[in-house]
């Protein structure tokens, strides 16, 4: 029996991200997606929040993407959705125990990135200049050749 077939039949004791059919890849995609990271960090810092509050906190996210991301994170057991039986509808979102754990790790990564932004920006600029210099020299040589 292949490893992929075993993954379909037996409960996992531990995921294997390197296995093509491992469901942990899908969870990793949900957690580390552009909006997944931001939703987890927003919920970690804000406790229970309504959809509209999350949307305001997370600049640039569309209603559709926020709804989809919340559904993924809820299905993975990271977010708890509570719908209150009132009119108009009132729905709250909060992290589960598992969600707080993963959000803590994601927050550490986000903090590291934010703290390293000056170094990252310097590297980006250095790379941009390294790529631009040969292109500029090639353009100058082409202009000189045209005049000759």
XYZ file of N, CA and C in Angstrom:
444
model
N 0.843 -1.184 0.000
C 0.000 0.000 0.000
C 0.887 1.245 0.000
N 0.503 2.244 -0.772
C 1.312 3.461 -0.867
C 1.115 4.331 0.367
N 2.061 5.240 0.564
C 1.952 6.173 1.689
C 0.688 7.018 1.574
N 0.350 7.450 0.343
C -0.840 8.270 0.145
C -2.106 7.500 0.514
N -2.159 6.226 0.164
C -3.322 5.408 0.508
C -3.432 5.234 2.018
N -2.303 5.076 2.688
C -2.316 4.959 4.147
C -2.837 6.233 4.795
N -2.478 7.381 4.241
C -2.948 8.650 4.792
C -4.466 8.740 4.745
N -5.072 8.165 3.710
C -6.521 8.213 3.568
C -7.234 7.267 4.531
N -6.573 6.198 4.973
C -7.237 5.156 5.750
C -6.991 5.240 7.246
N -5.859 5.735 7.656
C -5.504 5.720 9.071
C -5.445 7.135 9.627
N -5.890 7.297 10.889
C -5.745 8.632 11.489
C -4.273 8.970 11.672
N -3.950 10.225 11.456
C -2.558 10.652 11.571
C -2.161 10.829 13.028
N -0.981 10.332 13.360
C -0.411 10.605 14.670
C 0.395 11.892 14.604
N 0.938 12.160 13.432
C 1.703 13.373 13.180
C 1.686 13.609 11.674
N 1.584 14.867 11.271
C 1.593 15.191 9.852
C 2.984 15.107 9.265
N 3.041 15.054 7.945
C 4.303 15.050 7.216
C 4.156 16.020 6.048
N 4.594 17.253 6.252
C 4.432 18.287 5.229
C 5.059 17.923 3.896
N 6.050 17.056 3.916
C 6.743 16.710 2.676
C 5.981 15.672 1.853
N 4.988 15.009 2.442
C 4.176 14.036 1.705
C 3.097 14.793 0.930
N 3.012 14.532 -0.363
C 2.102 15.285 -1.231
C 0.651 15.240 -0.761
N 0.210 14.116 -0.236
C -1.198 13.972 0.134
C -1.479 14.260 1.603
N -0.509 14.720 2.337
C -0.711 14.954 3.769
C -1.633 16.155 3.989
N -2.687 15.978 4.774
C -3.610 17.090 5.018
C -2.990 18.254 5.791
N -1.841 18.031 6.394
C -1.197 19.136 7.118
C -0.789 20.256 6.161
N -0.581 19.936 4.890
C -0.257 20.982 3.906
C -1.407 21.969 3.755
N -2.617 21.443 3.747
C -3.784 22.313 3.616
C -3.929 23.210 4.847
N -3.705 22.643 6.026
C -3.773 23.431 7.261
C -2.691 24.509 7.241
N -1.484 24.136 6.831
C -0.396 25.113 6.740
C -0.771 26.242 5.785
N -1.401 25.894 4.683
C -1.832 26.909 3.716
C -2.848 27.860 4.348
N -3.786 27.324 5.111
C -4.794 28.168 5.756
C -4.155 29.109 6.780
N -3.256 28.573 7.587
C -2.626 29.358 8.656
C -1.693 30.416 8.092
N -0.917 30.057 7.067
C 0.112 30.969 6.561
C -0.328 31.780 5.351
N -1.593 31.655 4.974
C -2.076 32.492 3.874
C -2.030 33.952 4.304
N -2.049 34.816 3.334
C -1.999 36.259 3.615
C -3.032 36.654 4.667
N -4.278 36.217 4.483
C -5.347 36.621 5.388
C -5.398 35.742 6.625
N -4.980 34.485 6.518
C -4.964 33.603 7.685
C -4.080 34.149 8.786
N -2.897 34.584 8.420
C -1.961 35.168 9.391
C -2.599 36.374 10.063
N -3.175 37.261 9.275
C -3.728 38.498 9.822
C -4.958 38.245 10.693
N -5.811 37.297 10.304
C -6.980 36.961 11.126
C -6.534 36.389 12.464
N -5.583 35.468 12.439
C -5.104 34.871 13.687
C -4.495 35.921 14.610
N -3.676 36.794 14.062
C -3.040 37.838 14.877
C -4.094 38.814 15.413
N -5.072 39.174 14.579
C -6.121 40.100 15.020
C -6.951 39.497 16.147
N -7.300 38.220 16.018
C -8.088 37.573 17.067
C -7.274 37.365 18.336
N -5.986 37.113 18.189
C -5.127 36.927 19.363
C -5.061 38.215 20.174
N -4.998 39.324 19.495
C -4.869 40.603 20.188
C -6.185 41.234 20.589
N -7.292 40.720 20.074
C -8.558 41.395 20.308
C -9.645 40.577 20.960
N -9.380 39.328 21.319
C -10.410 38.504 21.953
C -11.560 38.218 21.008
N -12.771 38.156 21.556
C -13.966 37.895 20.761
C -14.294 39.127 19.925
N -14.517 38.896 18.622
C -14.792 40.018 17.719
C -15.873 39.652 16.721
N -16.587 40.662 16.296
C -17.577 40.488 15.240
C -16.878 40.591 13.887
N -17.566 40.114 12.858
C -17.033 40.128 11.499
C -16.622 41.543 11.099
N -17.500 42.505 11.343
C -17.213 43.889 10.937
C -16.004 44.453 11.678
N -15.816 44.065 12.938
C -14.646 44.521 13.698
C -13.366 43.954 13.097
N -13.403 42.669 12.760
C -12.234 42.044 12.129
C -11.917 42.726 10.807
N -12.944 42.984 10.029
C -12.729 43.603 8.714
C -12.096 44.983 8.857
N -12.522 45.744 9.860
C -11.922 47.068 10.091
C -10.469 46.946 10.542
N -10.167 45.964 11.377
C -8.799 45.794 11.894
C -7.830 45.347 10.817
N -8.326 44.527 9.881
C -7.458 43.935 8.859
C -7.621 44.741 7.574
N -6.785 45.726 7.391
C -6.876 46.598 6.229
C -6.737 45.841 4.919
N -7.646 46.140 3.983
C -7.526 45.604 2.634
C -8.226 44.285 2.374
N -8.759 43.627 3.396
C -9.406 42.334 3.173
C -10.846 42.561 2.706
N -11.250 41.804 1.682
C -12.628 41.894 1.201
C -13.528 41.049 2.104
N -14.826 41.310 2.050
C -15.773 40.506 2.836
C -15.663 39.038 2.455
N -15.566 38.780 1.164
C -15.502 37.402 0.672
C -14.273 36.671 1.210
N -13.110 37.318 1.140
C -11.875 36.662 1.600
C -11.873 36.472 3.113
N -12.405 37.440 3.842
C -12.474 37.295 5.295
C -13.404 36.148 5.663
N -14.562 36.077 5.020
C -15.507 34.992 5.300
C -14.887 33.636 4.982
N -14.229 33.531 3.842
C -13.602 32.275 3.441
C -12.492 31.881 4.415
N -11.671 32.837 4.805
C -10.572 32.566 5.733
C -11.111 32.119 7.085
N -12.142 32.789 7.580
C -12.747 32.389 8.854
C -13.326 30.977 8.767
N -13.937 30.635 7.636
C -14.475 29.281 7.455
C -13.363 28.241 7.486
N -12.251 28.511 6.800
C -11.121 27.577 6.805
C -10.589 27.386 8.218
N -10.368 28.513 8.918
C -9.793 28.437 10.263
C -10.761 27.787 11.248
N -12.054 27.975 11.035
C -13.053 27.300 11.871
C -13.037 25.794 11.602
N -12.979 25.407 10.331
C -12.949 23.986 9.972
C -11.708 23.293 10.521
N -10.598 24.018 10.617
C -9.355 23.455 11.149
C -9.327 23.441 12.677
N -10.345 24.026 13.308
C -10.421 24.019 14.760
C -9.697 25.159 15.440
N -9.359 26.203 14.698
C -8.624 27.333 15.267
C -9.542 28.482 15.696
N -10.703 28.581 15.070
C -11.634 29.675 15.343
C -12.985 29.092 15.730
N -13.596 29.689 16.746
C -14.951 29.318 17.139
C -15.892 30.423 16.688
N -16.932 30.028 15.982
C -17.949 30.963 15.488
C -19.191 30.787 16.346
N -19.692 31.879 16.892
C -20.899 31.830 17.713
C -21.944 32.740 17.086
N -23.050 32.121 16.625
C -24.154 32.878 16.032
C -25.225 33.066 17.104
N -25.567 34.303 17.384
C -26.585 34.613 18.383
C -27.941 34.715 17.691
N -28.988 34.116 18.276
C -30.317 34.110 17.635
C -31.054 35.440 17.828
N -30.560 36.460 17.159
C -31.177 37.782 17.239
C -31.314 38.358 15.837
N -32.150 39.369 15.715
C -32.304 40.088 14.456
C -31.915 41.528 14.728
N -30.998 42.111 13.967
C -30.222 41.497 12.886
C -29.233 40.468 13.433
N -28.735 39.591 12.544
C -27.821 38.532 12.975
C -26.586 39.098 13.681
N -26.152 38.391 14.691
C -24.964 38.786 15.461
C -24.085 37.543 15.575
N -22.904 37.612 14.972
C -21.973 36.482 14.984
C -20.653 36.954 15.564
N -20.124 36.182 16.497
C -18.832 36.472 17.116
C -17.821 35.414 16.707
N -16.566 35.824 16.670
C -15.460 34.910 16.384
C -14.429 35.046 17.488
N -13.883 33.905 17.900
C -12.797 33.910 18.876
C -11.908 32.705 18.619
N -10.698 32.781 19.116
C -9.771 31.668 18.961
C -10.121 30.552 19.940
N -9.938 29.327 19.482
C -10.032 28.169 20.367
C -8.685 28.015 21.077
N -8.574 27.034 21.954
C -7.294 26.776 22.611
C -6.224 26.494 21.566
N -6.557 25.651 20.598
C -5.624 25.329 19.515
C -5.315 26.579 18.689
N -6.320 27.409 18.473
C -6.137 28.652 17.730
C -5.211 29.623 18.442
N -5.349 29.719 19.774
C -4.449 30.602 20.530
C -3.011 30.107 20.427
N -2.854 28.792 20.433
C -1.501 28.226 20.329
C -0.866 28.550 18.977
N -1.587 28.288 17.894
C -1.014 28.552 16.567
C -0.865 30.054 16.342
N -1.814 30.850 16.837
C -1.725 32.304 16.668
C -0.508 32.864 17.393
N -0.145 32.269 18.522
C 1.058 32.704 19.231
C 2.304 32.514 18.386
N 2.384 31.377 17.695
C 3.535 31.117 16.818
C 3.539 32.075 15.624
N 2.372 32.293 15.050
C 2.257 33.208 13.912
C 2.625 34.629 14.346
N 2.188 35.028 15.548
C 2.510 36.363 16.066
C 4.017 36.522 16.246
N 4.694 35.465 16.724
C 6.156 35.521 16.863
C 6.816 35.773 15.512
N 6.345 35.075 14.485
C 6.889 35.275 13.141
C 6.617 36.699 12.660
N 5.393 37.180 12.869
C 5.045 38.541 12.454
C 5.899 39.570 13.199
N 6.106 39.357 14.492
C 6.956 40.268 15.275
C 8.385 40.271 14.740
N 8.898 39.086 14.408
C 10.256 38.978 13.875
C 10.366 39.760 12.566
N 9.384 39.561 11.679
C 9.399 40.263 10.390
C 9.336 41.772 10.603
N 8.428 42.220 11.461
C 8.305 43.659 11.710
C 9.599 44.231 12.279
N 10.247 43.498 13.172
C 11.504 43.955 13.763
C 12.663 43.969 12.785
N 12.625 43.092 11.806
C 13.707 42.984 10.821
C 13.453 43.790 9.553
N 12.367 44.550 9.497
C 12.046 45.293 8.274
C 13.154 46.227 7.812
N 13.859 46.951 8.691
C 14.953 47.788 8.180
C 16.015 46.966 7.438
N 16.395 45.816 7.990
C 17.391 44.963 7.331
C 16.832 44.381 6.037
N 15.572 43.988 6.055
C 14.938 43.435 4.853
C 14.873 44.498 3.762
N 14.498 45.719 4.138
C 14.433 46.801 3.148
C 15.808 47.116 2.573
N 16.846 47.080 3.413
C 18.206 47.304 2.900
C 18.578 46.226 1.892
N 18.257 44.974 2.194
C 18.564 43.878 1.265
C 17.789 44.017 -0.035
N 16.543 44.399 0.060
C 15.744 44.619 -1.150
C 16.363 45.718 -2.014
N 16.763 46.804 -1.377
C 17.369 47.920 -2.106
C 18.695 47.493 -2.730
N 19.503 46.764 -1.964
C 20.786 46.282 -2.470
C 20.563 45.398 -3.695
N 19.607 44.521 -3.624
C 19.307 43.617 -4.741
C 18.792 44.396 -5.951
N 17.941 45.362 -5.695
C 17.412 46.192 -6.772
C 18.531 46.940 -7.482
N 19.447 47.499 -6.702
C 20.580 48.219 -7.285
C 21.508 47.275 -8.035
N 21.707 46.075 -7.530
C 22.575 45.098 -8.196
C 21.988 44.664 -9.534
N 20.681 44.552 -9.607
C 20.019 44.164 -10.856
C 19.955 45.348 -11.812
N 19.729 46.540 -11.276
C 19.569 47.732 -12.118
C 20.881 48.194 -12.733
N 21.996 48.054 -12.031
C 23.286 48.552 -12.529
C 23.689 47.899 -13.852
N 23.671 46.564 -13.980
C 24.032 45.966 -15.275
C 23.056 46.350 -16.388
N 21.784 46.486 -16.065
C 20.798 46.869 -17.080
C 21.061 48.288 -17.566
N 21.398 49.191 -16.647
C 21.697 50.576 -17.030
C 22.955 50.634 -17.887
N 23.970 49.860 -17.534
C 25.216 49.836 -18.311
C 24.953 49.301 -19.713
N 24.115 48.284 -19.818
C 23.782 47.707 -21.119
C 23.051 48.743 -21.982
N 22.150 49.494 -21.379
C 21.421 50.540 -22.099
C 22.375 51.621 -22.584
N 23.324 52.028 -21.735
C 24.302 53.051 -22.138
C 25.152 52.547 -23.302
N 25.579 51.289 -23.243
C 26.387 50.720 -24.335
C 25.584 50.688 -25.630
N 24.305 50.378 -25.537
C 23.465 50.328 -26.729
C 23.318 51.720 -27.346
N 23.169 52.746 -26.521
C 23.053 54.116 -27.033
C 24.345 54.551 -27.709
N 25.477 54.220 -27.108
C 26.776 54.568 -27.693
C 26.934 53.859 -29.031
N 26.538 52.609 -29.107
C 26.656 51.839 -30.343
C 25.766 52.430 -31.438
N 24.580 52.923 -31.082
C 23.674 53.530 -32.060
C 24.275 54.796 -32.664
N 24.963 55.568 -31.856
C 25.545 56.829 -32.321
C 26.758 56.591 -33.213
N 27.405 55.471 -33.034
C 28.644 55.205 -33.779
C 28.404 54.792 -35.196
